[in-house]
């Protein structure tokens, strides 16, 4: 299969498939969003690394720089097969855009459904010098409009990454004897020592490993707030600000920022403490917003308890989260109206 819109030879689209096991899911049998995110990133890393090494030159490994907003369209369950397909849709001088689709398959009935669509951005890092970003072989487009649209997406994500990095100084502090449904009551942290199995050939953490840990912490925050079965509904853009090296201790922290009637927004940070080879101060490596929904035993949406904000910062973050929620809701309604008119 050739790359969509490509006018000449190009890297083939790839598909990664795996059956979902009990250790991929929560106690209700729903597959963790982090498991799906990890599979999405693995497929993206394979096709982008393959493309970046498709021409003679310095060998490289593609490193994940950003994941655009990802919606979980339908839950996946234990026993189903996840089919993850990835293809390159745009290249700039130093980055690769990969679009990924995830489809669940019931191998008993043959029924299939789309569960996720994601866009990821990678940069090629030299195997000889991990701080050196190499040039990306260009792809060919069938129409000039495809390249122009890709360039527009590239500029938009570049600007958003800069804005996110500038507001990345927040920290999550422990709260003594917090009241139920407050920010302090549900906030959670996870500490993880980065080992060889977490890393790429360059000795840095796979983006998929990081996203899986982030989803795990966000899920704990949501479950503490609701005390029900919860599932990932969407993930806003995930920005990878700095590489995390093997031997680092990472702290993944999450706190609730906003609740609507049926959804929760959770902000997640990843901070890295380098202890091996190059001691330096703790730094913010990754940040993102996750959205969760609460489900009954029958899988029906349940009302979410209102988040009780106490401090001025919590109230400000709540209003910012409300703005993102309303913006996403308006965009979804516009898409539905456009689809109905077609």
PDB file of N, CA, C and O in Angstrom, residues 175-221:
ATOM      1  N   UNK A 175      -1.723  17.687  49.812  1.00  0.00           N
ATOM      2  CA  UNK A 175      -2.714  18.377  50.633  1.00  0.00           C
ATOM      3  C   UNK A 175      -3.040  17.507  51.838  1.00  0.00           C
ATOM      4  O   UNK A 175      -3.277  16.298  51.696  1.00  0.00           O
ATOM      5  N   UNK A 176      -3.050  18.095  53.049  1.00  0.00           N
ATOM      6  CA  UNK A 176      -3.321  17.356  54.276  1.00  0.00           C
ATOM      7  C   UNK A 176      -4.831  17.299  54.519  1.00  0.00           C
ATOM      8  O   UNK A 176      -5.517  18.312  54.493  1.00  0.00           O
ATOM      9  N   UNK A 177      -5.357  16.086  54.740  1.00  0.00           N
ATOM     10  CA  UNK A 177      -6.772  15.853  55.042  1.00  0.00           C
ATOM     11  C   UNK A 177      -7.721  16.582  54.077  1.00  0.00           C
ATOM     12  O   UNK A 177      -8.563  17.386  54.494  1.00  0.00           O
ATOM     13  N   UNK A 178      -7.623  16.316  52.806  1.00  0.00           N
ATOM     14  CA  UNK A 178      -8.495  17.003  51.842  1.00  0.00           C
ATOM     15  C   UNK A 178      -9.934  16.500  51.924  1.00  0.00           C
ATOM     16  O   UNK A 178     -10.193  15.353  52.300  1.00  0.00           O
ATOM     17  N   UNK A 179     -10.862  17.360  51.549  1.00  0.00           N
ATOM     18  CA  UNK A 179     -12.272  16.992  51.517  1.00  0.00           C
ATOM     19  C   UNK A 179     -12.588  16.252  50.213  1.00  0.00           C
ATOM     20  O   UNK A 179     -11.954  16.497  49.182  1.00  0.00           O
ATOM     21  N   UNK A 180     -13.586  15.340  50.239  1.00  0.00           N
ATOM     22  CA  UNK A 180     -13.972  14.639  49.001  1.00  0.00           C
ATOM     23  C   UNK A 180     -14.363  15.618  47.897  1.00  0.00           C
ATOM     24  O   UNK A 180     -14.919  16.686  48.165  1.00  0.00           O
ATOM     25  N   UNK A 181     -14.028  15.232  46.668  1.00  0.00           N
ATOM     26  CA  UNK A 181     -14.366  15.973  45.455  1.00  0.00           C
ATOM     27  C   UNK A 181     -13.602  17.299  45.313  1.00  0.00           C
ATOM     28  O   UNK A 181     -13.935  18.111  44.455  1.00  0.00           O
ATOM     29  N   UNK A 182     -12.583  17.497  46.135  1.00  0.00           N
ATOM     30  CA  UNK A 182     -11.689  18.633  45.933  1.00  0.00           C
ATOM     31  C   UNK A 182     -10.519  18.188  45.071  1.00  0.00           C
ATOM     32  O   UNK A 182     -10.303  16.988  44.849  1.00  0.00           O
ATOM     33  N   UNK A 183      -9.742  19.157  44.592  1.00  0.00           N
ATOM     34  CA  UNK A 183      -8.572  18.843  43.767  1.00  0.00           C
ATOM     35  C   UNK A 183      -7.572  18.000  44.561  1.00  0.00           C
ATOM     36  O   UNK A 183      -7.032  17.003  44.068  1.00  0.00           O
ATOM     37  N   UNK A 184      -7.335  18.399  45.814  1.00  0.00           N
ATOM     38  CA  UNK A 184      -6.358  17.692  46.643  1.00  0.00           C
ATOM     39  C   UNK A 184      -6.756  16.275  46.977  1.00  0.00           C
ATOM     40  O   UNK A 184      -5.901  15.414  47.199  1.00  0.00           O
ATOM     41  N   UNK A 185      -8.057  15.989  47.001  1.00  0.00           N
ATOM     42  CA  UNK A 185      -8.546  14.654  47.378  1.00  0.00           C
ATOM     43  C   UNK A 185      -8.172  13.606  46.341  1.00  0.00           C
ATOM     44  O   UNK A 185      -7.828  12.475  46.685  1.00  0.00           O
ATOM     45  N   UNK A 186      -8.234  13.959  45.065  1.00  0.00           N
ATOM     46  CA  UNK A 186      -8.011  12.965  44.007  1.00  0.00           C
ATOM     47  C   UNK A 186      -6.638  13.036  43.360  1.00  0.00           C
ATOM     48  O   UNK A 186      -6.258  12.128  42.612  1.00  0.00           O
ATOM     49  N   UNK A 187      -5.883  14.111  43.620  1.00  0.00           N
ATOM     50  CA  UNK A 187      -4.582  14.236  42.944  1.00  0.00           C
ATOM     51  C   UNK A 187      -3.686  13.052  43.301  1.00  0.00           C
ATOM     52  O   UNK A 187      -3.720  12.529  44.421  1.00  0.00           O
ATOM     53  N   UNK A 188      -2.886  12.626  42.330  1.00  0.00           N
ATOM     54  CA  UNK A 188      -2.111  11.394  42.495  1.00  0.00           C
ATOM     55  C   UNK A 188      -0.763  11.520  41.805  1.00  0.00           C
ATOM     56  O   UNK A 188      -0.594  12.316  40.881  1.00  0.00           O
ATOM     57  N   UNK A 189       0.188  10.695  42.269  1.00  0.00           N
ATOM     58  CA  UNK A 189       1.518  10.671  41.662  1.00  0.00           C
ATOM     59  C   UNK A 189       2.015   9.239  41.578  1.00  0.00           C
ATOM     60  O   UNK A 189       1.640   8.378  42.379  1.00  0.00           O
ATOM     61  N   UNK A 190       2.869   8.997  40.607  1.00  0.00           N
ATOM     62  CA  UNK A 190       3.505   7.700  40.414  1.00  0.00           C
ATOM     63  C   UNK A 190       4.987   7.944  40.166  1.00  0.00           C
ATOM     64  O   UNK A 190       5.352   8.844  39.401  1.00  0.00           O
ATOM     65  N   UNK A 191       5.841   7.163  40.830  1.00  0.00           N
ATOM     66  CA  UNK A 191       7.290   7.300  40.656  1.00  0.00           C
ATOM     67  C   UNK A 191       7.822   6.056  39.953  1.00  0.00           C
ATOM     68  O   UNK A 191       7.484   4.930  40.329  1.00  0.00           O
ATOM     69  N   UNK A 192       8.636   6.261  38.918  1.00  0.00           N
ATOM     70  CA  UNK A 192       9.100   5.152  38.087  1.00  0.00           C
ATOM     71  C   UNK A 192      10.574   5.334  37.745  1.00  0.00           C
ATOM     72  O   UNK A 192      10.986   6.412  37.310  1.00  0.00           O
ATOM     73  N   UNK A 193      11.367   4.288  37.962  1.00  0.00           N
ATOM     74  CA  UNK A 193      12.773   4.285  37.564  1.00  0.00           C
ATOM     75  C   UNK A 193      12.883   3.797  36.133  1.00  0.00           C
ATOM     76  O   UNK A 193      12.435   2.691  35.803  1.00  0.00           O
ATOM     77  N   UNK A 194      13.443   4.604  35.257  1.00  0.00           N
ATOM     78  CA  UNK A 194      13.537   4.272  33.834  1.00  0.00           C
ATOM     79  C   UNK A 194      14.616   3.212  33.616  1.00  0.00           C
ATOM     80  O   UNK A 194      15.795   3.425  33.916  1.00  0.00           O
ATOM     81  N   UNK A 195      14.191   2.049  33.116  1.00  0.00           N
ATOM     82  CA  UNK A 195      15.115   0.955  32.857  1.00  0.00           C
ATOM     83  C   UNK A 195      15.326   0.720  31.369  1.00  0.00           C
ATOM     84  O   UNK A 195      14.680   1.359  30.526  1.00  0.00           O
ATOM     85  N   UNK A 196      16.196  -0.211  31.012  1.00  0.00           N
ATOM     86  CA  UNK A 196      16.496  -0.480  29.596  1.00  0.00           C
ATOM     87  C   UNK A 196      15.272  -0.872  28.776  1.00  0.00           C
ATOM     88  O   UNK A 196      15.160  -0.508  27.608  1.00  0.00           O
ATOM     89  N   UNK A 197      14.335  -1.613  29.373  1.00  0.00           N
ATOM     90  CA  UNK A 197      13.157  -2.063  28.622  1.00  0.00           C
ATOM     91  C   UNK A 197      12.217  -0.919  28.284  1.00  0.00           C
ATOM     92  O   UNK A 197      11.324  -1.075  27.441  1.00  0.00           O
ATOM     93  N   UNK A 198      12.388   0.237  28.924  1.00  0.00           N
ATOM     94  CA  UNK A 198      11.548   1.406  28.642  1.00  0.00           C
ATOM     95  C   UNK A 198      12.077   2.243  27.484  1.00  0.00           C
ATOM     96  O   UNK A 198      11.404   3.194  27.062  1.00  0.00           O
ATOM     97  N   UNK A 199      13.275   1.916  26.999  1.00  0.00           N
ATOM     98  CA  UNK A 199      14.017   2.867  26.157  1.00  0.00           C
ATOM     99  C   UNK A 199      14.209   2.425  24.709  1.00  0.00           C
ATOM    100  O   UNK A 199      14.122   1.244  24.384  1.00  0.00           O
ATOM    101  N   UNK A 200      14.525   3.418  23.882  1.00  0.00           N
ATOM    102  CA  UNK A 200      14.872   3.196  22.480  1.00  0.00           C
ATOM    103  C   UNK A 200      16.337   2.774  22.367  1.00  0.00           C
ATOM    104  O   UNK A 200      17.048   2.645  23.377  1.00  0.00           O
ATOM    105  N   UNK A 201      16.799   2.609  21.114  1.00  0.00           N
ATOM    106  CA  UNK A 201      18.206   2.282  20.886  1.00  0.00           C
ATOM    107  C   UNK A 201      19.144   3.369  21.396  1.00  0.00           C
ATOM    108  O   UNK A 201      20.310   3.104  21.708  1.00  0.00           O
ATOM    109  N   UNK A 202      18.636   4.597  21.491  1.00  0.00           N
ATOM    110  CA  UNK A 202      19.462   5.721  21.937  1.00  0.00           C
ATOM    111  C   UNK A 202      19.508   5.841  23.464  1.00  0.00           C
ATOM    112  O   UNK A 202      20.216   6.695  23.990  1.00  0.00           O
ATOM    113  N   UNK A 203      18.733   5.009  24.162  1.00  0.00           N
ATOM    114  CA  UNK A 203      18.753   5.067  25.620  1.00  0.00           C
ATOM    115  C   UNK A 203      17.801   6.087  26.218  1.00  0.00           C
ATOM    116  O   UNK A 203      17.958   6.489  27.366  1.00  0.00           O
ATOM    117  N   UNK A 204      16.798   6.498  25.433  1.00  0.00           N
ATOM    118  CA  UNK A 204      15.786   7.427  25.927  1.00  0.00           C
ATOM    119  C   UNK A 204      14.418   6.743  25.930  1.00  0.00           C
ATOM    120  O   UNK A 204      14.158   5.852  25.123  1.00  0.00           O
ATOM    121  N   UNK A 205      13.549   7.202  26.812  1.00  0.00           N
ATOM    122  CA  UNK A 205      12.261   6.541  27.004  1.00  0.00           C
ATOM    123  C   UNK A 205      11.396   6.608  25.746  1.00  0.00           C
ATOM    124  O   UNK A 205      11.290   7.657  25.108  1.00  0.00           O
ATOM    125  N   UNK A 206      10.759   5.485  25.401  1.00  0.00           N
ATOM    126  CA  UNK A 206       9.757   5.469  24.338  1.00  0.00           C
ATOM    127  C   UNK A 206       8.607   6.387  24.727  1.00  0.00           C
ATOM    128  O   UNK A 206       8.134   6.380  25.871  1.00  0.00           O
ATOM    129  N   UNK A 207       8.116   7.160  23.762  1.00  0.00           N
ATOM    130  CA  UNK A 207       6.972   8.015  24.041  1.00  0.00           C
ATOM    131  C   UNK A 207       5.762   7.227  24.497  1.00  0.00           C
ATOM    132  O   UNK A 207       4.992   7.674  25.354  1.00  0.00           O
ATOM    133  N   UNK A 208       5.579   6.035  23.951  1.00  0.00           N
ATOM    134  CA  UNK A 208       4.440   5.208  24.328  1.00  0.00           C
ATOM    135  C   UNK A 208       4.483   4.765  25.777  1.00  0.00           C
ATOM    136  O   UNK A 208       3.440   4.649  26.440  1.00  0.00           O
ATOM    137  N   UNK A 209       5.678   4.497  26.299  1.00  0.00           N
ATOM    138  CA  UNK A 209       5.832   4.124  27.713  1.00  0.00           C
ATOM    139  C   UNK A 209       5.397   5.282  28.606  1.00  0.00           C
ATOM    140  O   UNK A 209       4.659   5.106  29.582  1.00  0.00           O
ATOM    141  N   UNK A 210       5.842   6.480  28.246  1.00  0.00           N
ATOM    142  CA  UNK A 210       5.478   7.670  29.023  1.00  0.00           C
ATOM    143  C   UNK A 210       3.974   7.897  28.997  1.00  0.00           C
ATOM    144  O   UNK A 210       3.351   8.177  30.031  1.00  0.00           O
ATOM    145  N   UNK A 211       3.358   7.789  27.818  1.00  0.00           N
ATOM    146  CA  UNK A 211       1.917   8.024  27.710  1.00  0.00           C
ATOM    147  C   UNK A 211       1.118   6.995  28.501  1.00  0.00           C
ATOM    148  O   UNK A 211       0.082   7.319  29.089  1.00  0.00           O
ATOM    149  N   UNK A 212       1.581   5.759  28.539  1.00  0.00           N
ATOM    150  CA  UNK A 212       0.887   4.717  29.302  1.00  0.00           C
ATOM    151  C   UNK A 212       0.911   5.039  30.796  1.00  0.00           C
ATOM    152  O   UNK A 212      -0.100   4.883  31.494  1.00  0.00           O
ATOM    153  N   UNK A 213       2.046   5.516  31.298  1.00  0.00           N
ATOM    154  CA  UNK A 213       2.141   5.907  32.707  1.00  0.00           C
ATOM    155  C   UNK A 213       1.256   7.117  33.000  1.00  0.00           C
ATOM    156  O   UNK A 213       0.601   7.190  34.051  1.00  0.00           O
ATOM    157  N   UNK A 214       1.216   8.063  32.072  1.00  0.00           N
ATOM    158  CA  UNK A 214       0.376   9.250  32.248  1.00  0.00           C
ATOM    159  C   UNK A 214      -1.102   8.875  32.318  1.00  0.00           C
ATOM    160  O   UNK A 214      -1.858   9.384  33.161  1.00  0.00           O
ATOM    161  N   UNK A 215      -1.522   7.971  31.433  1.00  0.00           N
ATOM    162  CA  UNK A 215      -2.913   7.530  31.438  1.00  0.00           C
ATOM    163  C   UNK A 215      -3.245   6.786  32.728  1.00  0.00           C
ATOM    164  O   UNK A 215      -4.361   6.906  33.254  1.00  0.00           O
ATOM    165  N   UNK A 216      -2.294   6.028  33.247  1.00  0.00           N
ATOM    166  CA  UNK A 216      -2.508   5.300  34.495  1.00  0.00           C
ATOM    167  C   UNK A 216      -2.762   6.258  35.658  1.00  0.00           C
ATOM    168  O   UNK A 216      -3.692   6.071  36.449  1.00  0.00           O
ATOM    169  N   UNK A 217      -1.952   7.309  35.731  1.00  0.00           N
ATOM    170  CA  UNK A 217      -2.135   8.291  36.805  1.00  0.00           C
ATOM    171  C   UNK A 217      -3.446   9.049  36.627  1.00  0.00           C
ATOM    172  O   UNK A 217      -4.199   9.257  37.592  1.00  0.00           O
ATOM    173  N   UNK A 218      -3.750   9.458  35.398  1.00  0.00           N
ATOM    174  CA  UNK A 218      -5.005  10.162  35.142  1.00  0.00           C
ATOM    175  C   UNK A 218      -6.200   9.296  35.509  1.00  0.00           C
ATOM    176  O   UNK A 218      -7.199   9.780  36.071  1.00  0.00           O
ATOM    177  N   UNK A 219      -6.113   7.998  35.236  1.00  0.00           N
ATOM    178  CA  UNK A 219      -7.185   7.081  35.591  1.00  0.00           C
ATOM    179  C   UNK A 219      -7.381   6.970  37.092  1.00  0.00           C
ATOM    180  O   UNK A 219      -8.515   6.868  37.581  1.00  0.00           O
ATOM    181  N   UNK A 220      -6.281   6.986  37.848  1.00  0.00           N
ATOM    182  CA  UNK A 220      -6.376   6.939  39.311  1.00  0.00           C
ATOM    183  C   UNK A 220      -7.068   8.195  39.836  1.00  0.00           C
ATOM    184  O   UNK A 220      -7.935   8.125  40.722  1.00  0.00           O
ATOM    185  N   UNK A 221      -6.704   9.354  39.292  1.00  0.00           N
ATOM    186  CA  UNK A 221      -7.338  10.610  39.697  1.00  0.00           C
ATOM    187  C   UNK A 221      -8.848  10.543  39.443  1.00  0.00           C
ATOM    188  O   UNK A 221      -9.656  10.884  40.318  1.00  0.00           O
TER     189      UNK A 221
END
